[in-house]
Tab-separated table of C-alpha atoms in Angstrom:
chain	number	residue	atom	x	y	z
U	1	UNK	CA	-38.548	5.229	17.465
U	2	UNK	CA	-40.557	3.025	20.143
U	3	UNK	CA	-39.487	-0.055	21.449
U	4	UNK	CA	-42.265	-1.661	19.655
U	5	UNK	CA	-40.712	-0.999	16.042
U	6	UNK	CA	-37.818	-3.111	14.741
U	7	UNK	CA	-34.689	-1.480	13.422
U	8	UNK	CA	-34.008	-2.070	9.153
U	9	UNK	CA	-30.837	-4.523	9.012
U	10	UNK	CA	-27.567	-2.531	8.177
U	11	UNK	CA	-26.497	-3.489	4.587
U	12	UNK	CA	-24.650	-6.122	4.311
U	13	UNK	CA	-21.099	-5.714	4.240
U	14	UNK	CA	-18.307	-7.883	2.492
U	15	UNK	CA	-16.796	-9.988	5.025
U	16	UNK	CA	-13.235	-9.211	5.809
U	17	UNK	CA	-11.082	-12.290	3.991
U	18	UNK	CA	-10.194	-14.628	6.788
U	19	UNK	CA	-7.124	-15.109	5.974
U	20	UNK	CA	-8.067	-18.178	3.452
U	21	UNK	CA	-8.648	-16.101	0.334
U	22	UNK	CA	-7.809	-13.203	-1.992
U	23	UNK	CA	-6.165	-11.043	0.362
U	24	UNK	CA	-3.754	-13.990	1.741
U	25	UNK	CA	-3.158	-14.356	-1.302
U	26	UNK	CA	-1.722	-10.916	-2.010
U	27	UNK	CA	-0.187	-10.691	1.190
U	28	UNK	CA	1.724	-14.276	0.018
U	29	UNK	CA	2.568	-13.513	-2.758
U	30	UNK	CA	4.013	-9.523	-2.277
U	31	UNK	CA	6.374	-11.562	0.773
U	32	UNK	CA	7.832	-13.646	-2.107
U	33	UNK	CA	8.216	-11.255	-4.993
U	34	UNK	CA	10.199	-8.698	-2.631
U	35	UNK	CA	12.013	-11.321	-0.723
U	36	UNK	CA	13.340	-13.642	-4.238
U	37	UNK	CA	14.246	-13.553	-7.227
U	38	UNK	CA	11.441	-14.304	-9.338
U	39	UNK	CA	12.825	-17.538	-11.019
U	40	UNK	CA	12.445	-18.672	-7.151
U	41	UNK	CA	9.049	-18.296	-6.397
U	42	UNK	CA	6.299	-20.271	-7.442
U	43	UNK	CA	2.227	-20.664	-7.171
U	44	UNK	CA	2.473	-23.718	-5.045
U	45	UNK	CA	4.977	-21.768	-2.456
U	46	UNK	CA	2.907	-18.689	-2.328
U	47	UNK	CA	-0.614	-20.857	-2.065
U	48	UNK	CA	1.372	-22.443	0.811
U	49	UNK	CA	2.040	-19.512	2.625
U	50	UNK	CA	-1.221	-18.124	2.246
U	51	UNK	CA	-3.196	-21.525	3.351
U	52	UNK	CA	-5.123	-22.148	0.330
U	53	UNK	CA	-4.294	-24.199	-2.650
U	54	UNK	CA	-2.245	-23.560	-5.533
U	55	UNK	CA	-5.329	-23.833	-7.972
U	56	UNK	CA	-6.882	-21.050	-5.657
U	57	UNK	CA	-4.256	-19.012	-6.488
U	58	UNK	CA	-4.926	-19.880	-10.450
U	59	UNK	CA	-8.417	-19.050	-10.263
U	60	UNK	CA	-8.137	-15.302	-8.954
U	61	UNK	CA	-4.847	-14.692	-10.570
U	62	UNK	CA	-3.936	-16.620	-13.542
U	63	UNK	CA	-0.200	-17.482	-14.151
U	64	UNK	CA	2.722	-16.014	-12.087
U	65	UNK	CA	3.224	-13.438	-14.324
U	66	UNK	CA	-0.100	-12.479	-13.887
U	67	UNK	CA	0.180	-12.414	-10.160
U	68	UNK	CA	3.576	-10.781	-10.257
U	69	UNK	CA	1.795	-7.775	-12.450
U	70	UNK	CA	-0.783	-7.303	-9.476
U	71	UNK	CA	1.499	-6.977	-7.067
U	72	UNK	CA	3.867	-4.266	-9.063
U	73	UNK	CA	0.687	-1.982	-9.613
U	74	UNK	CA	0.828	0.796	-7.073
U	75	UNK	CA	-2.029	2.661	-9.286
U	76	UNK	CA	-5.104	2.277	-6.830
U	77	UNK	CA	-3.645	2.611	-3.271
U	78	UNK	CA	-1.939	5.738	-4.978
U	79	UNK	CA	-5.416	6.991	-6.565
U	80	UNK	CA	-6.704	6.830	-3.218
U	81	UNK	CA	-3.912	8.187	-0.937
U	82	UNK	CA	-4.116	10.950	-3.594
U	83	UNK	CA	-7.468	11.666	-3.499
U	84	UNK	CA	-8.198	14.646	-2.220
U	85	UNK	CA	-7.526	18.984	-2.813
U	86	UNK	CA	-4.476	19.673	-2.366
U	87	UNK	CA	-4.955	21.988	0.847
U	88	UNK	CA	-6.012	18.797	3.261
U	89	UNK	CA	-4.122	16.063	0.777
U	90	UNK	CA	-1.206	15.259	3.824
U	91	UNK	CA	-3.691	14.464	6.152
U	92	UNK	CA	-5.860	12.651	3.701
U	93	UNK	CA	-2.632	10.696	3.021
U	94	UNK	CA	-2.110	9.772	6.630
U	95	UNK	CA	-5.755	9.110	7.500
U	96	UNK	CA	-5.948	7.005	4.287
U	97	UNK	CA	-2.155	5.234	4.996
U	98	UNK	CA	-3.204	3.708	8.436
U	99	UNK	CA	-6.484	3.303	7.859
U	100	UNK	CA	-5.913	1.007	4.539
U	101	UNK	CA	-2.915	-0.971	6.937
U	102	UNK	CA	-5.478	-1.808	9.488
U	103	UNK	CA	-8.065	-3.042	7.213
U	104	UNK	CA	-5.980	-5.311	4.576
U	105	UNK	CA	-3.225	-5.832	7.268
U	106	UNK	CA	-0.645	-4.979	5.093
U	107	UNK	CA	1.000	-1.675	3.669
U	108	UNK	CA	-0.237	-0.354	0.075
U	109	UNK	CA	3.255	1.050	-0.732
U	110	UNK	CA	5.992	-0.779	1.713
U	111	UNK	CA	7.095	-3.793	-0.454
U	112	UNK	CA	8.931	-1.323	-2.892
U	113	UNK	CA	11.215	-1.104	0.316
U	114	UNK	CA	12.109	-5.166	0.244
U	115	UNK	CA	12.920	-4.581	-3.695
U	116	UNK	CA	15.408	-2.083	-3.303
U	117	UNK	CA	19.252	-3.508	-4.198
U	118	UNK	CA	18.044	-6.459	-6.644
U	119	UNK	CA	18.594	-6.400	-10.192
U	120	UNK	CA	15.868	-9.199	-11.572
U	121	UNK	CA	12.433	-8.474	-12.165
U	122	UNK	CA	11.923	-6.856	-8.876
U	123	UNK	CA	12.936	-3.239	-10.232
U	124	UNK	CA	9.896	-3.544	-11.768
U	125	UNK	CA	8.029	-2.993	-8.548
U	126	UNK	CA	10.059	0.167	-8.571
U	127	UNK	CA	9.874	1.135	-11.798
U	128	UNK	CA	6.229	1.032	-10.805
U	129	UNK	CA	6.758	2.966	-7.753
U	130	UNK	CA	8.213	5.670	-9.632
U	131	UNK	CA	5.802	6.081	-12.344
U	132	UNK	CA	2.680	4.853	-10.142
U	133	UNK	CA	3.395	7.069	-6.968
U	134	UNK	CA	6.179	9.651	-7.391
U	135	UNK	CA	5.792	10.605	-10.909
U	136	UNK	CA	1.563	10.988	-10.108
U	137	UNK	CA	2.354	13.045	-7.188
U	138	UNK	CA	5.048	15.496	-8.622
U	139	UNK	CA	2.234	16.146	-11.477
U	140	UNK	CA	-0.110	16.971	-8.387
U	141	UNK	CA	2.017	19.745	-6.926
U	142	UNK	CA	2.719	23.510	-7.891
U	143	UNK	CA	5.644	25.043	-7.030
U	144	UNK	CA	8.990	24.656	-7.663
U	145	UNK	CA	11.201	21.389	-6.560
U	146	UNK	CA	7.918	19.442	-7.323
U	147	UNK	CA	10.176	16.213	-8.148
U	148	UNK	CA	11.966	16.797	-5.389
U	149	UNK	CA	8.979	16.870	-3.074
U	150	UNK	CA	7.449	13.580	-4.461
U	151	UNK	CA	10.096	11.848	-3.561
U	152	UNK	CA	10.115	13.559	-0.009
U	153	UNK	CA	6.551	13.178	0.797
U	154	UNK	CA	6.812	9.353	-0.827
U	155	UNK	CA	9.854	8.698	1.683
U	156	UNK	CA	7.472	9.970	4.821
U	157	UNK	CA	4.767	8.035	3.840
U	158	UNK	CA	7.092	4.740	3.704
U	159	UNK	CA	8.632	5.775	6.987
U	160	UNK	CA	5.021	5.996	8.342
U	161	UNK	CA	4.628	2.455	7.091
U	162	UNK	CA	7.926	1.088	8.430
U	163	UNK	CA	7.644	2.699	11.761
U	164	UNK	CA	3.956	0.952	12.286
U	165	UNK	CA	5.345	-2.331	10.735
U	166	UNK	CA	7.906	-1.970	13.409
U	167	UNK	CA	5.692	-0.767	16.621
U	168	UNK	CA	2.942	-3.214	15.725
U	169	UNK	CA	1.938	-3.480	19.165
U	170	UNK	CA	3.717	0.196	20.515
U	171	UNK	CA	1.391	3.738	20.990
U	172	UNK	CA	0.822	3.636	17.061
U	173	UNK	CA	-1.060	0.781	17.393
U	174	UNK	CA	-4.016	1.744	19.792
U	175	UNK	CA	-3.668	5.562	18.508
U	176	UNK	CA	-6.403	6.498	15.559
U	177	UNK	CA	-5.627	7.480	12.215
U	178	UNK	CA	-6.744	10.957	12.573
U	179	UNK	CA	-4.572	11.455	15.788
U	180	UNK	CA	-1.519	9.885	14.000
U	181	UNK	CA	-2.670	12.297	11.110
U	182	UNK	CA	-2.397	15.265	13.652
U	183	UNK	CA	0.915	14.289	14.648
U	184	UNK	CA	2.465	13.286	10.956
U	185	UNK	CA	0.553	14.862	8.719
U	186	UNK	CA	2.158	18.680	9.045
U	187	UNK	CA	5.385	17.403	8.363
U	188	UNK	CA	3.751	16.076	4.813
U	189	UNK	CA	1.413	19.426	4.157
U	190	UNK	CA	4.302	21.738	4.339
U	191	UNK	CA	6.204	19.966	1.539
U	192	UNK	CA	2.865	20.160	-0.278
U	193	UNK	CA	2.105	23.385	0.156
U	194	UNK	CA	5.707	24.795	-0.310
U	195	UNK	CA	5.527	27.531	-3.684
């Protein structure tokens, strides 16, 4: 190309949510449904935390029920860690894991962590995890132990996600995903690939 000749625009890309919309939102509202009981939280405390107003929160999500039933599905970020054969699928996993944190600056799978030890409607979100994420990957694997190695390769994911949540500003941070992948993702591909 010359100087002379102007470059085509790139497409246009969504903008990243601010902070002000749909993803605050989520973010919000996953802090309160893993941190309280449900009978505790309300639109008007999780519009609050999220800087936007409570009938913001109405208009993309409807009721609190409706809201709490986004928040417990696990289904697409586990479609998309999952997405891939299986000879590559740990590092897919790990690529996928960090890169997803960095771009909606929250985990897809942590907040079944925060539910653990509560009896209310919270065991739903791990109800969800099971079905959504463990249950999806044991069907995924050949082998024997399959179960068994769900819930392994679901535990290293979540300690990938803790440890980051942890180091936000250690080595993790300024490292890539595919050098973390290098790193973690062995660990994941040998439970995988175990017959």
């Amino acid at each position: 190309m010359t100087s002379g000749q102007a470059t085509a625009p790139a497409p246009a890309r969504p903008a990243a949510d601010p902070g002000t919309g749909r993803d605050a939102i989520l973010r919000a509202a996953r802090r309160a449904f893993t941190q309280r009981p449900y009978a505790e939280v309300t639109i008007r405390g999780i519009a609050a935390d999220a800087g936007v107003s409570p009938s913001l929160v109405v208009k993309h999500f409807g009721r609190k029920e409706e809201l709490f039933n986004t928040v417990a599905d696990f289904g697409p970020a586990a479609a998309e860690l999952f997405d891939a054969p299986l000879g590559v699928l740990g590092r897919h996993m790990v690529v996928t894991l960090v890169t997803r944190r960095r771009e909606l600056q929250s985990d897809p799978l942590l907040r079944v962590v925060f539910s653990l030890g509560n009896r209310d409607e919270r065991s739903l979100l791990r109800d969800r995890f099971q079905q959504q994420v463990t249950d999806a990957l044991t069907a995924r694997l050949p082998g024997r132990d399959r179960a068994l190695r769900a819930e392994l390769i679901a535990g290293h994911l979540l300690g990938l996600g803790a440890t980051l949540s942890l180091h936000r500003q250690g080595a993790g941070a300024d490292a890539t995903p595919e050098h973390i992948a290098d790193l973690y993702a062995p660990a994941l591909q040998s439970l995988i690939d175990r017959p």
